[in-house]
mmCIF file of C-alpha atoms in Angstrom:
data_model
loop_
_atom_site.group_PDB
_atom_site.id
_atom_site.type_symbol
_atom_site.label_atom_id
_atom_site.label_comp_id
_atom_site.label_asym_id
_atom_site.label_seq_id
_atom_site.Cartn_x
_atom_site.Cartn_y
_atom_site.Cartn_z
ATOM 1 C CA UNK G 1 8.953 -3.629 -26.219
ATOM 2 C CA UNK G 2 11.847 -4.591 -25.793
ATOM 3 C CA UNK G 3 11.200 -4.971 -21.908
ATOM 4 C CA UNK G 4 10.289 -8.529 -22.113
ATOM 5 C CA UNK G 5 11.719 -11.644 -23.257
ATOM 6 C CA UNK G 6 12.157 -12.861 -27.236
ATOM 7 C CA UNK G 7 10.356 -16.164 -26.743
ATOM 8 C CA UNK G 8 7.453 -15.510 -25.100
ATOM 9 C CA UNK G 9 4.941 -17.736 -25.250
ATOM 10 C CA UNK G 10 1.898 -16.020 -26.576
ATOM 11 C CA UNK G 11 -1.821 -16.248 -26.523
ATOM 12 C CA UNK G 12 -3.468 -14.912 -29.179
ATOM 13 C CA UNK G 13 -7.561 -14.344 -28.335
ATOM 14 C CA UNK G 14 -10.305 -13.084 -30.513
ATOM 15 C CA UNK G 15 -12.151 -9.704 -28.633
ATOM 16 C CA UNK G 16 -14.826 -10.270 -26.353
ATOM 17 C CA UNK G 17 -13.138 -14.126 -25.465
ATOM 18 C CA UNK G 18 -12.363 -15.289 -22.111
ATOM 19 C CA UNK G 19 -8.042 -15.994 -22.092
ATOM 20 C CA UNK G 20 -6.787 -17.673 -19.276
ATOM 21 C CA UNK G 21 -2.677 -17.609 -18.804
ATOM 22 C CA UNK G 22 -1.368 -19.995 -16.800
ATOM 23 C CA UNK G 23 1.997 -19.994 -14.103
ATOM 24 C CA UNK G 24 3.805 -22.941 -12.805
ATOM 25 C CA UNK G 25 5.751 -22.643 -9.528
ATOM 26 C CA UNK G 26 8.060 -24.441 -7.932
ATOM 27 C CA UNK G 27 8.457 -22.738 -4.665
ATOM 28 C CA UNK G 28 6.425 -24.978 -2.078
ATOM 29 C CA UNK G 29 7.053 -22.194 0.448
ATOM 30 C CA UNK G 30 5.786 -19.706 -1.230
ATOM 31 C CA UNK G 31 2.985 -17.854 0.542
ATOM 32 C CA UNK G 32 1.336 -14.423 -2.055
ATOM 33 C CA UNK G 33 1.151 -14.391 -5.413
ATOM 34 C CA UNK G 34 0.828 -11.558 -7.889
ATOM 35 C CA UNK G 35 -0.445 -10.814 -11.495
ATOM 36 C CA UNK G 36 1.244 -8.081 -13.319
ATOM 37 C CA UNK G 37 0.729 -6.999 -16.726
ATOM 38 C CA UNK G 38 3.605 -5.248 -18.749
ATOM 39 C CA UNK G 39 2.911 -3.083 -22.024
ATOM 40 C CA UNK G 40 5.562 -1.658 -24.057
ATOM 41 C CA UNK G 41 7.643 0.449 -22.699
ATOM 42 C CA UNK G 42 6.332 0.988 -18.971
ATOM 43 C CA UNK G 43 6.726 -0.829 -15.410
ATOM 44 C CA UNK G 44 4.554 -3.647 -14.361
ATOM 45 C CA UNK G 45 1.147 -3.108 -13.465
ATOM 46 C CA UNK G 46 -0.697 -4.483 -10.719
ATOM 47 C CA UNK G 47 -3.559 -6.425 -11.824
ATOM 48 C CA UNK G 48 -4.904 -8.821 -8.515
ATOM 49 C CA UNK G 49 -3.164 -10.870 -5.834
ATOM 50 C CA UNK G 50 -4.013 -14.125 -3.636
ATOM 51 C CA UNK G 51 -3.080 -15.877 -0.593
ATOM 52 C CA UNK G 52 -1.918 -19.419 -0.091
ATOM 53 C CA UNK G 53 -5.337 -19.708 1.808
ATOM 54 C CA UNK G 54 -7.210 -18.966 -0.604
ATOM 55 C CA UNK G 55 -7.941 -21.166 -3.633
ATOM 56 C CA UNK G 56 -9.881 -18.568 -5.902
ATOM 57 C CA UNK G 57 -10.013 -14.689 -6.104
ATOM 58 C CA UNK G 58 -12.424 -12.291 -8.637
ATOM 59 C CA UNK G 59 -11.276 -8.576 -9.003
ATOM 60 C CA UNK G 60 -13.090 -6.527 -11.826
ATOM 61 C CA UNK G 61 -13.049 -8.955 -14.976
ATOM 62 C CA UNK G 62 -9.751 -10.903 -13.736
ATOM 63 C CA UNK G 63 -10.157 -13.780 -11.343
ATOM 64 C CA UNK G 64 -6.798 -15.768 -10.066
ATOM 65 C CA UNK G 65 -6.570 -19.250 -9.375
ATOM 66 C CA UNK G 66 -4.428 -20.982 -7.182
ATOM 67 C CA UNK G 67 -4.011 -24.917 -7.047
ATOM 68 C CA UNK G 68 -1.008 -25.268 -4.038
ATOM 69 C CA UNK G 69 -0.960 -29.152 -4.745
ATOM 70 C CA UNK G 70 0.618 -28.866 -7.944
ATOM 71 C CA UNK G 71 1.862 -25.678 -7.295
ATOM 72 C CA UNK G 72 0.220 -23.444 -10.535
ATOM 73 C CA UNK G 73 -1.814 -20.130 -10.631
ATOM 74 C CA UNK G 74 -3.862 -19.281 -13.653
ATOM 75 C CA UNK G 75 -5.135 -15.780 -14.418
ATOM 76 C CA UNK G 76 -8.706 -15.710 -15.892
ATOM 77 C CA UNK G 77 -9.776 -12.080 -18.187
ATOM 78 C CA UNK G 78 -13.544 -12.259 -19.109
ATOM 79 C CA UNK G 79 -14.299 -10.690 -22.438
ATOM 80 C CA UNK G 80 -11.124 -10.042 -23.248
ATOM 81 C CA UNK G 81 -9.920 -6.324 -24.937
ATOM 82 C CA UNK G 82 -7.615 -5.361 -26.940
ATOM 83 C CA UNK G 83 -6.808 -2.882 -24.437
ATOM 84 C CA UNK G 84 -5.317 -6.371 -22.221
ATOM 85 C CA UNK G 85 -3.181 -7.104 -24.808
ATOM 86 C CA UNK G 86 0.018 -6.852 -22.800
ATOM 87 C CA UNK G 87 2.981 -9.571 -21.563
ATOM 88 C CA UNK G 88 1.591 -11.001 -18.125
ATOM 89 C CA UNK G 89 3.842 -11.852 -14.673
ATOM 90 C CA UNK G 90 3.290 -14.235 -11.779
ATOM 91 C CA UNK G 91 5.210 -13.292 -9.297
ATOM 92 C CA UNK G 92 5.360 -15.402 -6.058
ATOM 93 C CA UNK G 93 6.832 -14.481 -2.458
ATOM 94 C CA UNK G 94 7.907 -16.479 0.765
ATOM 95 C CA UNK G 95 5.600 -15.282 3.776
ATOM 96 C CA UNK G 96 7.666 -12.950 5.595
ATOM 97 C CA UNK G 97 10.042 -12.352 2.790
ATOM 98 C CA UNK G 98 9.796 -8.924 0.534
ATOM 99 C CA UNK G 99 11.839 -10.926 -2.337
ATOM 100 C CA UNK G 100 9.560 -11.771 -5.618
ATOM 101 C CA UNK G 101 10.318 -14.027 -8.218
ATOM 102 C CA UNK G 102 9.293 -14.073 -11.719
ATOM 103 C CA UNK G 103 7.269 -16.029 -14.054
ATOM 104 C CA UNK G 104 8.856 -15.630 -17.628
ATOM 105 C CA UNK G 105 5.576 -14.025 -18.868
ATOM 106 C CA UNK G 106 3.160 -14.491 -21.313
ATOM 107 C CA UNK G 107 2.541 -12.647 -23.999
ATOM 108 C CA UNK G 108 -1.311 -11.627 -24.825
ATOM 109 C CA UNK G 109 -2.653 -10.809 -28.166
ATOM 110 C CA UNK G 110 -6.114 -9.709 -28.522
ATOM 111 C CA UNK G 111 -6.972 -9.860 -32.094
ATOM 112 C CA UNK G 112 -9.965 -6.922 -32.689
ATOM 113 C CA UNK J 1 -0.883 9.554 -4.744
ATOM 114 C CA UNK J 2 1.964 9.917 -6.968
ATOM 115 C CA UNK J 3 3.168 7.083 -8.566
ATOM 116 C CA UNK J 4 6.615 5.525 -7.951
ATOM 117 C CA UNK J 5 9.434 7.615 -10.042
ATOM 118 C CA UNK J 6 12.433 6.856 -11.692
ATOM 119 C CA UNK J 7 15.054 8.783 -12.661
ATOM 120 C CA UNK J 8 16.739 8.850 -15.651
ATOM 121 C CA UNK J 9 14.370 6.982 -18.063
ATOM 122 C CA UNK J 10 16.554 6.524 -19.866
ATOM 123 C CA UNK J 11 20.984 6.352 -19.943
ATOM 124 C CA UNK J 12 23.892 5.474 -22.255
ATOM 125 C CA UNK J 13 27.106 4.690 -20.578
ATOM 126 C CA UNK J 14 30.121 2.925 -21.965
ATOM 127 C CA UNK J 15 31.766 -0.432 -20.766
ATOM 128 C CA UNK J 16 33.817 0.461 -16.895
ATOM 129 C CA UNK J 17 31.762 3.486 -16.161
ATOM 130 C CA UNK J 18 30.011 3.288 -13.062
ATOM 131 C CA UNK J 19 25.760 4.655 -12.987
ATOM 132 C CA UNK J 20 23.638 5.509 -10.360
ATOM 133 C CA UNK J 21 19.896 5.296 -10.636
ATOM 134 C CA UNK J 22 16.768 7.162 -8.101
ATOM 135 C CA UNK J 23 13.915 5.595 -7.552
ATOM 136 C CA UNK J 24 11.077 7.642 -5.477
ATOM 137 C CA UNK J 25 8.303 5.557 -4.134
ATOM 138 C CA UNK J 26 5.173 5.896 -3.331
ATOM 139 C CA UNK J 27 4.525 7.995 -0.649
ATOM 140 C CA UNK J 28 4.084 6.810 2.401
ATOM 141 C CA UNK J 29 5.980 3.195 1.094
ATOM 142 C CA UNK J 30 8.583 2.677 3.310
ATOM 143 C CA UNK J 31 10.272 -0.754 1.372
ATOM 144 C CA UNK J 32 12.052 0.000 -2.032
ATOM 145 C CA UNK J 33 12.754 -3.508 -3.778
ATOM 146 C CA UNK J 34 14.893 -3.362 -7.285
ATOM 147 C CA UNK J 35 14.839 -5.043 -10.053
ATOM 148 C CA UNK J 36 16.518 -5.840 -12.935
ATOM 149 C CA UNK J 37 14.914 -7.065 -16.267
ATOM 150 C CA UNK J 38 16.395 -8.255 -19.655
ATOM 151 C CA UNK J 39 15.301 -10.221 -22.710
ATOM 152 C CA UNK J 40 16.983 -13.303 -21.954
ATOM 153 C CA UNK J 41 16.535 -13.762 -18.133
ATOM 154 C CA UNK J 42 13.585 -11.670 -17.099
ATOM 155 C CA UNK J 43 12.683 -10.048 -14.335
ATOM 156 C CA UNK J 44 15.691 -10.804 -11.648
ATOM 157 C CA UNK J 45 14.922 -9.438 -8.061
ATOM 158 C CA UNK J 46 18.284 -7.331 -6.942
ATOM 159 C CA UNK J 47 17.762 -5.944 -3.718
ATOM 160 C CA UNK J 48 15.446 -4.535 -0.685
ATOM 161 C CA UNK J 49 15.827 -1.755 1.393
ATOM 162 C CA UNK J 50 13.431 -0.879 4.325
ATOM 163 C CA UNK J 51 14.319 1.229 6.720
ATOM 164 C CA UNK J 52 17.572 2.684 4.955
ATOM 165 C CA UNK J 53 18.749 -1.553 5.776
ATOM 166 C CA UNK J 54 18.760 -3.932 2.799
ATOM 167 C CA UNK J 55 16.866 -6.891 4.109
ATOM 168 C CA UNK J 56 16.833 -8.312 1.039
ATOM 169 C CA UNK J 57 19.429 -9.548 -1.484
ATOM 170 C CA UNK J 58 19.501 -11.307 -5.255
ATOM 171 C CA UNK J 59 21.861 -13.405 -6.384
ATOM 172 C CA UNK J 60 23.956 -10.218 -8.463
ATOM 173 C CA UNK J 61 27.531 -9.568 -7.682
ATOM 174 C CA UNK J 62 28.947 -6.890 -5.385
ATOM 175 C CA UNK J 63 29.522 -4.332 -8.669
ATOM 176 C CA UNK J 64 25.211 -3.891 -7.597
ATOM 177 C CA UNK J 65 24.887 -1.749 -4.545
ATOM 178 C CA UNK J 66 21.802 0.118 -2.661
ATOM 179 C CA UNK J 67 20.904 2.107 -0.634
ATOM 180 C CA UNK J 68 18.420 3.938 1.098
ATOM 181 C CA UNK J 69 17.442 6.866 2.643
ATOM 182 C CA UNK J 70 15.309 8.422 5.197
ATOM 183 C CA UNK J 71 12.502 9.613 3.251
ATOM 184 C CA UNK J 72 12.350 6.144 1.779
ATOM 185 C CA UNK J 73 14.163 7.585 -1.307
ATOM 186 C CA UNK J 74 16.337 4.668 -2.776
ATOM 187 C CA UNK J 75 19.669 4.884 -5.246
ATOM 188 C CA UNK J 76 21.350 1.973 -6.822
ATOM 189 C CA UNK J 77 24.592 2.474 -8.608
ATOM 190 C CA UNK J 78 26.551 -0.352 -10.231
ATOM 191 C CA UNK J 79 30.232 0.265 -11.200
ATOM 192 C CA UNK J 80 32.724 -0.624 -13.743
ATOM 193 C CA UNK J 81 29.856 -1.754 -15.979
ATOM 194 C CA UNK J 82 29.495 -4.725 -18.597
ATOM 195 C CA UNK J 83 27.985 -4.916 -22.262
ATOM 196 C CA UNK J 84 25.962 -7.628 -19.693
ATOM 197 C CA UNK J 85 24.685 -4.779 -17.775
ATOM 198 C CA UNK J 86 22.479 -3.186 -20.415
ATOM 199 C CA UNK J 87 18.423 -3.871 -19.170
ATOM 200 C CA UNK J 88 15.674 -2.424 -17.890
ATOM 201 C CA UNK J 89 16.282 -1.434 -14.403
ATOM 202 C CA UNK J 90 12.984 -1.365 -12.028
ATOM 203 C CA UNK J 91 12.214 -0.471 -8.848
ATOM 204 C CA UNK J 92 9.259 -0.781 -6.544
ATOM 205 C CA UNK J 93 7.650 0.007 -3.696
ATOM 206 C CA UNK J 94 5.125 -1.021 -0.485
ATOM 207 C CA UNK J 95 4.301 -0.251 2.385
ATOM 208 C CA UNK J 96 6.136 -2.271 4.566
ATOM 209 C CA UNK J 97 8.349 -5.174 4.317
ATOM 210 C CA UNK J 98 6.055 -7.911 5.211
ATOM 211 C CA UNK J 99 6.221 -11.115 2.449
ATOM 212 C CA UNK J 100 2.492 -10.284 1.521
ATOM 213 C CA UNK J 101 2.325 -7.133 0.565
ATOM 214 C CA UNK J 102 1.709 -5.388 -2.593
ATOM 215 C CA UNK J 103 4.660 -3.881 -4.643
ATOM 216 C CA UNK J 104 3.733 -1.247 -7.168
ATOM 217 C CA UNK J 105 6.356 -0.494 -9.999
ATOM 218 C CA UNK J 106 8.069 2.366 -11.811
ATOM 219 C CA UNK J 107 8.632 2.958 -15.135
ATOM 220 C CA UNK J 108 11.598 1.785 -15.201
ATOM 221 C CA UNK J 109 15.686 3.247 -16.026
ATOM 222 C CA UNK J 110 16.819 1.619 -19.701
ATOM 223 C CA UNK J 111 20.208 1.658 -19.266
ATOM 224 C CA UNK J 112 22.372 1.038 -22.464
ATOM 225 C CA UNK J 113 26.301 -0.374 -21.815
ATOM 226 C CA UNK J 114 27.881 0.212 -24.788
#
């Protein structure tokens, strides 16, 4: 809906395929990272998080990878379902701060 | 446990007016953050409150202010509204105010300035 950017990059996948959403961050002091999912008309919903002392974390159907060398974060969704269609944001914050910086978002479109 | 609630959900104001938005955090959460979301700028941090004190602040003009009450509920106020203030205002709560604590968002208040 209107809660997301007009020119968001869009990833279109077929139902059942795996999805990979990428995010680049610029602050080398960022210590904690979160992926959020935002559906139309709703607030962002927590998906998975990772701290800077890890490079991979797995949840249910989701995996987050962190590459601190190139300041890159990715979200992998296995067996993507139509209900996964939404805008996905990465968010980062430096250690000791509760001030998150959000990426511009990626729109995931799952085709049945 | 109930999630973050925000009231009102929708609001229409005219330029020059002021507005107050309310946020009730998840029970037990003591930190409340506010964000502005627009199509052009995305999600931008406004400020964060913990124990009734503003701990972090974003790059917004002084027309944007907030406060937190002893029960952790928070309000934000925007004075002298401008057309560009039209946005979705999101509140997020977390248990403590450290940098490694998950923030949970409410549904937002959609503000339209005419």
